[in-house]
Coordinates of C-alpha atoms and ligand atoms in Angstrom, one line a residue:
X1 CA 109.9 133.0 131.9
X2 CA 108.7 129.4 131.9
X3 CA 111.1 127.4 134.0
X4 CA 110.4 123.4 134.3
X5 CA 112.3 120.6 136.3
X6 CA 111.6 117.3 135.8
X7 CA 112.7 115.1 138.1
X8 CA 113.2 110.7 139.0
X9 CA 114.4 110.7 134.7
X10 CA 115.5 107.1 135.2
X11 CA 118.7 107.1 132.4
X12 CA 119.4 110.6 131.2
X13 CA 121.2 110.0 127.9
X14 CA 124.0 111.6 125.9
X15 CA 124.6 114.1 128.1
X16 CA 127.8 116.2 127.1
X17 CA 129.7 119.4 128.2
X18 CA 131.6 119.4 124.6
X19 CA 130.3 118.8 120.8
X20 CA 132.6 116.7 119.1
X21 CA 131.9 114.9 115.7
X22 CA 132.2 111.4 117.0
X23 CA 134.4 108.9 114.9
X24 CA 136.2 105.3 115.1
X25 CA 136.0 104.3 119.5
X26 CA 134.3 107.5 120.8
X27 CA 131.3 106.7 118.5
X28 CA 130.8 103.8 121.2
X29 CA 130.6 106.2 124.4
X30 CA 127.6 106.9 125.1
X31 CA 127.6 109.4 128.3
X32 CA 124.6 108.7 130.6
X33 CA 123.3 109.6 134.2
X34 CA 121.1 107.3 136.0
X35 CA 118.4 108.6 138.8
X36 CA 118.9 112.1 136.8
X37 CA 117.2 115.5 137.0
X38 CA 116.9 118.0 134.3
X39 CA 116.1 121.9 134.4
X40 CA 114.4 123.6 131.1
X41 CA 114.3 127.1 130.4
X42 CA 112.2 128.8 128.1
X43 CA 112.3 125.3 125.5
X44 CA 116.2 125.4 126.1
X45 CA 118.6 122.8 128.5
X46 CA 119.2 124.9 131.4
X47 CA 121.0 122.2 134.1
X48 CA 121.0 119.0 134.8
X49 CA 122.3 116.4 137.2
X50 CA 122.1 113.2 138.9
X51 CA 119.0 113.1 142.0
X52 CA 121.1 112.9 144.9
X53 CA 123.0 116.3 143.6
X54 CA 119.3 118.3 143.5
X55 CA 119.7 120.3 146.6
X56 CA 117.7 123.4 146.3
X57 CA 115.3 123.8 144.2
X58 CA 115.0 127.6 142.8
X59 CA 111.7 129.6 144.0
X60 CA 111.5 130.8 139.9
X61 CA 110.4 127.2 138.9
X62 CA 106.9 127.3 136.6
X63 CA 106.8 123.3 137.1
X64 CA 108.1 120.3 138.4
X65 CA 107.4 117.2 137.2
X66 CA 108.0 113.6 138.1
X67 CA 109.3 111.5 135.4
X68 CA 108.4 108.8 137.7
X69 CA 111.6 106.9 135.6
X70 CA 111.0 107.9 132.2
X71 CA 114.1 108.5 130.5
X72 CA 115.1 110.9 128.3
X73 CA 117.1 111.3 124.8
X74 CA 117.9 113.9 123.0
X75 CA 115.4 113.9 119.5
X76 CA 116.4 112.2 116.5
X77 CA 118.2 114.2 114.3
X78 CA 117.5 112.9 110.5
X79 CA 119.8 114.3 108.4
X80 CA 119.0 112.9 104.6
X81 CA 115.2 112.8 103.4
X82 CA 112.7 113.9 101.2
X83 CA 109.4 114.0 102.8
X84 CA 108.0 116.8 100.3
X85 CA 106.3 113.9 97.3
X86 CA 103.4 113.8 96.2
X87 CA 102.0 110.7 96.0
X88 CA 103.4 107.0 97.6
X89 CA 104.6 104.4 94.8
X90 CA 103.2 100.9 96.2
X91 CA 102.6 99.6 92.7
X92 CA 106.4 99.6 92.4
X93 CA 106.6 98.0 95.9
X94 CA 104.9 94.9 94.4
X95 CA 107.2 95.3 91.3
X96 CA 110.2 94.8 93.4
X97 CA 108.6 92.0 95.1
X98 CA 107.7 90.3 91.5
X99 CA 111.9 90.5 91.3
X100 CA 112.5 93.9 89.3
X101 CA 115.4 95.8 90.4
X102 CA 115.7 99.5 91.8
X103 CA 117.7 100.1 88.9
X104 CA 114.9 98.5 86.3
X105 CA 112.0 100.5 87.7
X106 CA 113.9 103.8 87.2
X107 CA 114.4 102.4 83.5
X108 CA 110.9 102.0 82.6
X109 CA 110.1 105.0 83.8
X110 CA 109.2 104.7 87.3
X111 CA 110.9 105.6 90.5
X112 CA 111.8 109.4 90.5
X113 CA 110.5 110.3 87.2
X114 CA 107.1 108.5 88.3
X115 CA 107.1 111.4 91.5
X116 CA 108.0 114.1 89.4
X117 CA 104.9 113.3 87.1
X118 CA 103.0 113.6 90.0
X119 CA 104.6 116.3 92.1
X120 CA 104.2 118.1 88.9
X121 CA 100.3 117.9 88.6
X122 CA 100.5 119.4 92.5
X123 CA 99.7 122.6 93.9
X124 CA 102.0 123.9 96.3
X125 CA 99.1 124.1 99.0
X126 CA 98.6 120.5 98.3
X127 CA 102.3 119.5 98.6
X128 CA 102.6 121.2 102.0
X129 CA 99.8 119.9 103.4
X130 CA 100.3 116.5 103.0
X131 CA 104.4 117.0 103.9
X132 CA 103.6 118.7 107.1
X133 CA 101.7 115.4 107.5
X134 CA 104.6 113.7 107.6
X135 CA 106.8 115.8 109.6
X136 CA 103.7 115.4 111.9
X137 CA 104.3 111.9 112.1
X138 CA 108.2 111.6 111.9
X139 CA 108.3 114.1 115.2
X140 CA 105.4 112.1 117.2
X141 CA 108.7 108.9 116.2
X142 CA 110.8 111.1 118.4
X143 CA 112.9 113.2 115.1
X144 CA 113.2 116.9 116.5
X145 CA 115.6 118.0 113.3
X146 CA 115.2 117.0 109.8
X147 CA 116.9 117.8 106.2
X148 CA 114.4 118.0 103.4
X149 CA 116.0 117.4 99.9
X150 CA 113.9 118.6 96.7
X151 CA 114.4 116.4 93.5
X152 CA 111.2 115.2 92.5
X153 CA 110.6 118.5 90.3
X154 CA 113.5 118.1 87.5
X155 CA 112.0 121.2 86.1
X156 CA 112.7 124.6 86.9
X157 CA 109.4 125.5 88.2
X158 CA 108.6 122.1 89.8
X159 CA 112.0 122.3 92.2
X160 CA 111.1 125.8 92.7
X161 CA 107.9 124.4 94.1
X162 CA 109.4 122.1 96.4
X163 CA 112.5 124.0 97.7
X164 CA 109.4 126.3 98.8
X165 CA 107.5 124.2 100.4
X166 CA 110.7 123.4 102.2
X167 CA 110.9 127.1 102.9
X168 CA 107.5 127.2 104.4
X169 CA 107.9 124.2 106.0
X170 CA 110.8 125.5 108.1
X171 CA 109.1 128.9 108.9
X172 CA 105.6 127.2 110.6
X173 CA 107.2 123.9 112.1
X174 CA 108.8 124.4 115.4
X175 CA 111.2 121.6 114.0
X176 CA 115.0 122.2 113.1
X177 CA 115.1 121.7 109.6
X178 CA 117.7 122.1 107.1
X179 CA 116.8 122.2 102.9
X180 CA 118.9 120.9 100.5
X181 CA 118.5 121.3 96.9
X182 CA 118.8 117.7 94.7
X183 CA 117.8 119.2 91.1
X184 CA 120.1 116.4 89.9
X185 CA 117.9 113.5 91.3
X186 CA 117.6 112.2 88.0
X187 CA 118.0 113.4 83.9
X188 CA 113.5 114.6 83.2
X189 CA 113.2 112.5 80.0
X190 CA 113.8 115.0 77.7
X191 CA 117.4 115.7 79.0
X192 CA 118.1 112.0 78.5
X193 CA 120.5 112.4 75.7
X194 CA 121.4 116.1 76.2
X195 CA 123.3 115.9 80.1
X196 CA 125.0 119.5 79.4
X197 CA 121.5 121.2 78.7
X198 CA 119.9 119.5 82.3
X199 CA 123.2 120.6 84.0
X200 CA 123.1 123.8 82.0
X201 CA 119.2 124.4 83.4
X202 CA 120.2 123.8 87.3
X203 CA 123.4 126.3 87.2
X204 CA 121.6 129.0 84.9
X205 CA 118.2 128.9 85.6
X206 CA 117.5 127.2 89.5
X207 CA 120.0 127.8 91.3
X208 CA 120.5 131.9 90.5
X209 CA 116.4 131.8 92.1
X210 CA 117.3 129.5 94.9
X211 CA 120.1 132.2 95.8
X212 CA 118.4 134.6 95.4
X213 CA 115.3 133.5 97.5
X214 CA 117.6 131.2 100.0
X215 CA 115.8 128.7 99.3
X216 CA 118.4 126.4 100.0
X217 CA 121.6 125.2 102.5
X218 CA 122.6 122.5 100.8
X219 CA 123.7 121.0 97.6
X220 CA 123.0 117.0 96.7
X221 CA 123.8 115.2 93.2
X222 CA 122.7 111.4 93.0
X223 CA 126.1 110.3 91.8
X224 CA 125.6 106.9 90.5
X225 CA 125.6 105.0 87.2
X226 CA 123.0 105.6 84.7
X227 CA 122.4 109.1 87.2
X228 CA 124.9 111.5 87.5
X229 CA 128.8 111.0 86.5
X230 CA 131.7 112.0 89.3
X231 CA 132.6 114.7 86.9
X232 CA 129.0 116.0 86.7
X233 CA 128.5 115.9 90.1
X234 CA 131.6 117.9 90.6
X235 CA 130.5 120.9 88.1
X236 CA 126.8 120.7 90.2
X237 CA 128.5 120.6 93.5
X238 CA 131.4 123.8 92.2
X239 CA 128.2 125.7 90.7
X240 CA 126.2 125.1 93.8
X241 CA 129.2 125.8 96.1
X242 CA 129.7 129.1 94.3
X243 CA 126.4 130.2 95.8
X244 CA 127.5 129.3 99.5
X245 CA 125.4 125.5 99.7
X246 CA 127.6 122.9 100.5
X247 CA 127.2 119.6 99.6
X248 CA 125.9 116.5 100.2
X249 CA 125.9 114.0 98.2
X250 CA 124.4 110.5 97.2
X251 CA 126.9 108.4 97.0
X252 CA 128.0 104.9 96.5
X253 CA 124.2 103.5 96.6
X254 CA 124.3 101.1 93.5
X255 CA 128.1 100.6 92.2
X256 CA 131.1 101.8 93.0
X257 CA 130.5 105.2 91.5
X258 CA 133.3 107.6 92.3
X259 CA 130.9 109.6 95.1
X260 CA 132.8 109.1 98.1
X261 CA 135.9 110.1 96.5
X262 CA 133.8 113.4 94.9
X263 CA 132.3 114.0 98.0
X264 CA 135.7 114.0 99.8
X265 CA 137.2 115.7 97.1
X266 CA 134.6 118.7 97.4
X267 CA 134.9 118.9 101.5
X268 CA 131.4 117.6 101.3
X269 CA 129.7 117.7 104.7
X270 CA 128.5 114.2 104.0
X271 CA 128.3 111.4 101.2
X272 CA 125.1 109.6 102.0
X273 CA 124.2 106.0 101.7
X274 CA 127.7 103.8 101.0
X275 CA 125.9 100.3 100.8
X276 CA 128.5 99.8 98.1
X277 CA 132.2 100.8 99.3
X278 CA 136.0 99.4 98.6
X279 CA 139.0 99.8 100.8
X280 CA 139.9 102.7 98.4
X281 CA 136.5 104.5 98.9
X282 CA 136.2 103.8 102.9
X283 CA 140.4 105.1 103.1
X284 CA 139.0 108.4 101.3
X285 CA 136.7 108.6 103.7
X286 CA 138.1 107.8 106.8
X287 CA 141.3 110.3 106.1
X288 CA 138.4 113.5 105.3
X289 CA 136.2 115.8 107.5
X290 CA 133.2 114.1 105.9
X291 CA 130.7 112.0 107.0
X292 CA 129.3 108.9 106.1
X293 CA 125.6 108.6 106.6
X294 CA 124.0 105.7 106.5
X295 CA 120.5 104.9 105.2
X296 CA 120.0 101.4 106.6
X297 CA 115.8 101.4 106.1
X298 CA 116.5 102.2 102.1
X299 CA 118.8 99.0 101.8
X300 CA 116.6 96.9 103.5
X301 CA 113.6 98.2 101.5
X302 CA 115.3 97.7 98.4
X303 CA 117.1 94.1 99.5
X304 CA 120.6 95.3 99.3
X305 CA 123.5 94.5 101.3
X306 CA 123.8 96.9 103.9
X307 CA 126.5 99.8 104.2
X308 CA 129.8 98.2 105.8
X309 CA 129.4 100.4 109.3
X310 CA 131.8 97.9 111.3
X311 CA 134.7 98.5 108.2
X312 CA 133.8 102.3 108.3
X313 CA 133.6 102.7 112.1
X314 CA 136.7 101.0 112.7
X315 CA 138.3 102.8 109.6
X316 CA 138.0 105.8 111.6
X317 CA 135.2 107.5 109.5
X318 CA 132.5 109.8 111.0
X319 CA 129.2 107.8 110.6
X320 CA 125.7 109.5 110.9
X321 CA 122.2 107.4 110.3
X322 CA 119.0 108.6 108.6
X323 CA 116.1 107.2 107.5
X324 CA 115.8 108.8 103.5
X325 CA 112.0 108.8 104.1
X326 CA 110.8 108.6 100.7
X327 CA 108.1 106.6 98.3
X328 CA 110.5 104.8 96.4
X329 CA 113.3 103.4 98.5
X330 CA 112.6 103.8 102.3
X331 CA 108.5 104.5 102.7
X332 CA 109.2 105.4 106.2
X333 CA 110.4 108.3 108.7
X334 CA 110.9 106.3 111.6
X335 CA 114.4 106.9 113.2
X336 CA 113.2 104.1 115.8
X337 CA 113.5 101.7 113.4
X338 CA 116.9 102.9 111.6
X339 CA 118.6 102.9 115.4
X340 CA 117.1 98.6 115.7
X341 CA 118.0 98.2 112.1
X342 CA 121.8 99.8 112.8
X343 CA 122.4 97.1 115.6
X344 CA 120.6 94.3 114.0
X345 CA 121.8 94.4 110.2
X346 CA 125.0 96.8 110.6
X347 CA 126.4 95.2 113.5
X348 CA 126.1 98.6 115.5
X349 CA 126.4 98.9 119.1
X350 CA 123.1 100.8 120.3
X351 CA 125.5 102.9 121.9
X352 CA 126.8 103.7 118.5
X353 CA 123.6 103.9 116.5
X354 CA 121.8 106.0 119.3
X355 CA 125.1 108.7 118.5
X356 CA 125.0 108.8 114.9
X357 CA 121.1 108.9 115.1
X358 CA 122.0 112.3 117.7
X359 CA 125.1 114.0 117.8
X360 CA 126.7 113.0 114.8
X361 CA 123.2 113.2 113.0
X362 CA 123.1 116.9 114.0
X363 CA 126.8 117.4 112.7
X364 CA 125.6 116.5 109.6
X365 CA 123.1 119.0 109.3
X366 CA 125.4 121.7 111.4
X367 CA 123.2 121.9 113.6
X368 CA 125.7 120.7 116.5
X369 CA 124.9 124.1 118.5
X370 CA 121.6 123.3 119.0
X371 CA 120.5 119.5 119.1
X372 CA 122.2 116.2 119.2
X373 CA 122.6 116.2 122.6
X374 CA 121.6 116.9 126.3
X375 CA 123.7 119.8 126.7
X376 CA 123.2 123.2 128.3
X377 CA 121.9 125.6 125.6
X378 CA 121.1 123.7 123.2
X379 CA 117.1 123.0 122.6
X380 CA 115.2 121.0 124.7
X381 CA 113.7 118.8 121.8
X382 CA 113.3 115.6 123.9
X383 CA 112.3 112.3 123.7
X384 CA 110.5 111.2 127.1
X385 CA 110.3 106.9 126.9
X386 CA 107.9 104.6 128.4
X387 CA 109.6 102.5 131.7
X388 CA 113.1 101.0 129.9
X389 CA 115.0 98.8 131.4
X390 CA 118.2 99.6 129.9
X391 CA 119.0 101.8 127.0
X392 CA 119.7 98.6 124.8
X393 CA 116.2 98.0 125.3
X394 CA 115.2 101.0 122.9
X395 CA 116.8 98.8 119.9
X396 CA 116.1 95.3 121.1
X397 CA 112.1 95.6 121.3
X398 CA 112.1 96.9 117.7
X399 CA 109.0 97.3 116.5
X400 CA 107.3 98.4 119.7
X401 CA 106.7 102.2 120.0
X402 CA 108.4 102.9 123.7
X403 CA 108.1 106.5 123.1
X404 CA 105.6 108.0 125.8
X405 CA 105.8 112.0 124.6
X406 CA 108.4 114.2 122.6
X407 CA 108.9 117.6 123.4
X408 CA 109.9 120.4 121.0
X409 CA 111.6 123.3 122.1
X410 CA 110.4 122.7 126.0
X411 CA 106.6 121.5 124.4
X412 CA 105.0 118.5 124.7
X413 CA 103.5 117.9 121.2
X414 CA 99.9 117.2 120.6
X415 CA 99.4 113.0 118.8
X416 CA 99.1 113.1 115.7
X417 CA 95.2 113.3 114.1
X418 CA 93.6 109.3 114.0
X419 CA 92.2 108.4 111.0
X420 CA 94.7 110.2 108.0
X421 CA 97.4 109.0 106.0
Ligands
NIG1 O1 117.9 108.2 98.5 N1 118.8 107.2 95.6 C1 118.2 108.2 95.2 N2 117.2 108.8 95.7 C2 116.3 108.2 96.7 C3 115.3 107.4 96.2 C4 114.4 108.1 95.3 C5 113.2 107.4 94.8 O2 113.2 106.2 94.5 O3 112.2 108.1 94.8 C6 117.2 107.5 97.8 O4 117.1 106.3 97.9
FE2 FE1 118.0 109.8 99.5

């Protein structure tokens, strides 16, 4: 039994007897201990305290280790993302920076149907390889859980191939991840008239398999305009529901498009995204079990206003933050950056943002019991800092990596490989 204390952990941060979904004013208390020492048992929290209380120190210990004022977070927990493409999309980057929309791109055939050309035309070896590149990279940023969505397939054999890539994914990384089937990303081209035959093909053909080889935990639908209708989503979400995946949805990205009020409709675990909400949309939310995550890297990306957090927060609604690490709206994993963005553009406190990037980020993946937090039990997937000053610090210096090491389940993991994209 490998038993490790770490000692001199200058802030010690979100440490918590209790779970609790955190909504409204207790999204703003952040529990910390300063001068802090923290006991790890076989990759799991085991006891911790503040320095003064360390009295004896057990004769079982395998290590101690002076932190020498590190302090130490629980890991990122990033609950919306799709890491498995196969290829990025910068010649659409430029596009948007020549002044086409999101929303034009997708019409002349580029954005999703552009990846699911590619992912198409990739072998399943390929596709893991170059996802487990990015998980790589994502948990040297500090994320220690993680939802993967498919939806770059849009065929029955090409979102088989993701959701098991997914599945292998979550059987050789020591990560917490959760998989989440999105077959209705977008209508494949030949569907484009025929809506009933593409919903037909993900209630009859995918998701029987994806049952069957539990290839999934979730269910998403990218409700928006010129996507997927409220009422579409709802017969995906019922179908997908039938089968024991819950879901969570894309909602409200674009227009007002009826997904919050799906989502809570459906007892969604969250509708994801919300840059575009009305009082009628953020009431329906705040009265629900459901949770708002934001995506604030994917608005900036794309130049959209950002989600309302302040209107949400103080509606009383549950908000988690994720980054939706993808190619064509948020190119990047890093949950560093989504905290600095929270505060900066959403008017979070980094109290707040440093939550819904933990705890409430973990809710939205149910995985509550085992990360989020520093709390006895749960895993010791840790972020160890550089010398902070104050926890505002971490979102302040945006930009500058103050992560020193990350441990998964009690394991300090190797850098990432120089050299490879
Ligand atoms: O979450 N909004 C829909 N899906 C992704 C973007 C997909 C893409 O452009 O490849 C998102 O932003
Ligand atoms: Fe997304």
């Amino acid at each position: 039994m490998a038993i490790q204390l770490f000692t001199n952990i200058k802030f010690l941060v979100n440490t918590r007897e209790k779970n609790q979904l955190l909504r409204g004013t207790a999204l703003a208390e952040l529990p910390v201990i300063e001068n802090a020492w923290l006991e790890i048992e076989d990759g799991v929290i085991e006891r911790y305290g503040h320095m003064d209380e360390l009295k004896s120190v057990s004769h079982r210990l395998s290590s101690i280790i002076d932190t020498k004022g590190a302090s130490v977070l629980p890991c990122w927990c990033d609950s919306h993302t799709h890491i498995v493409y196969a290829s990025s999309r910068e010649e659409e980057f430029v596009d948007k920076i020549k002044g086409l929309s999101y929303a034009e791109i997708a019409a002349k055939g580029g954005g999703i149907l552009n990846s699911a050309k590619k992912l198409d035309a990739m072998s399943e070896d390929e596709l893991f390889n170059i996802a487990w590149k990015r998980l790589d990279e994502v948990s040297n940023q500090g994320t220690g859980a993680i939802e993967i969505k498919s939806g770059y397939g849009l065929s029955v054999e090409s979102e088989l191939k993701m959701l098991r890539v997914i599945k292998k994914l979550k059987e050789k990384s020591s990560l917490l991840i959760k998989s989440t089937f999105l077959g209705a990303h977008a209508y494949p081209p030949e569907y484009k008239e025929n809506h009933r035959g593409y919903i037909d093909l993900i209630i009859k053909e995918m998701l029987p398999v994806i049952a069957k080889e539990k290839l999934a935990d979730y269910i998403d639908v990218f409700c928006e305009t010129g996507f997927f209708s409220p009422e579409e989503t709802e017969t995906i979400c019922r179908a997908g529901m039938s089968y024991g995946l819950k879901p969570k949805i894309h909602a409200n990205q674009l227009n007002l498009s009826g997904g919050v009020e799906t989502g809570v409709k459906l007892e969604a675990l969250s509708v994801d995204h919300l840059e575009t909400m009305d009082d009628a949309a953020i009431k329906a939310l705040a009265g629900s079990g459901t949770i708002g995550t934001l995506l604030p890297t994917a608005a900036f990306f794309l130049r959209m206003p950002f989600p309302p957090a302040r209107k949400l927060i103080d509606a009383g609604c549950a908000i988690a933050i994720a980054s939706d690490f993808n190619p064509g709206s948020s190119p990047s994993g890093n949950m560093n950056l989504v905290v600095a963005m929270s505060c900066v553009q959403m008017k979070m406190l980094p109290e707040e943002a440093i939550n819904a990037a933990t705890i409430n980020g973990a809710y939205a993946m149910e995985l509550q019991n085992e990360a989020g937090s520093i709390t006895v039990g749960k895993k010791a997937n840790l972020i160890f800092t550089k010398h902070i000053p104050a926890i505002t610090y971490l979102p302040y210096s945006f930009g500058s990596n103050l992560i020193d090491k990350v441990m998964i389940n009690g394991d300090f993991i190797p850098p990432s490989p120089k050299g490879e994209i």
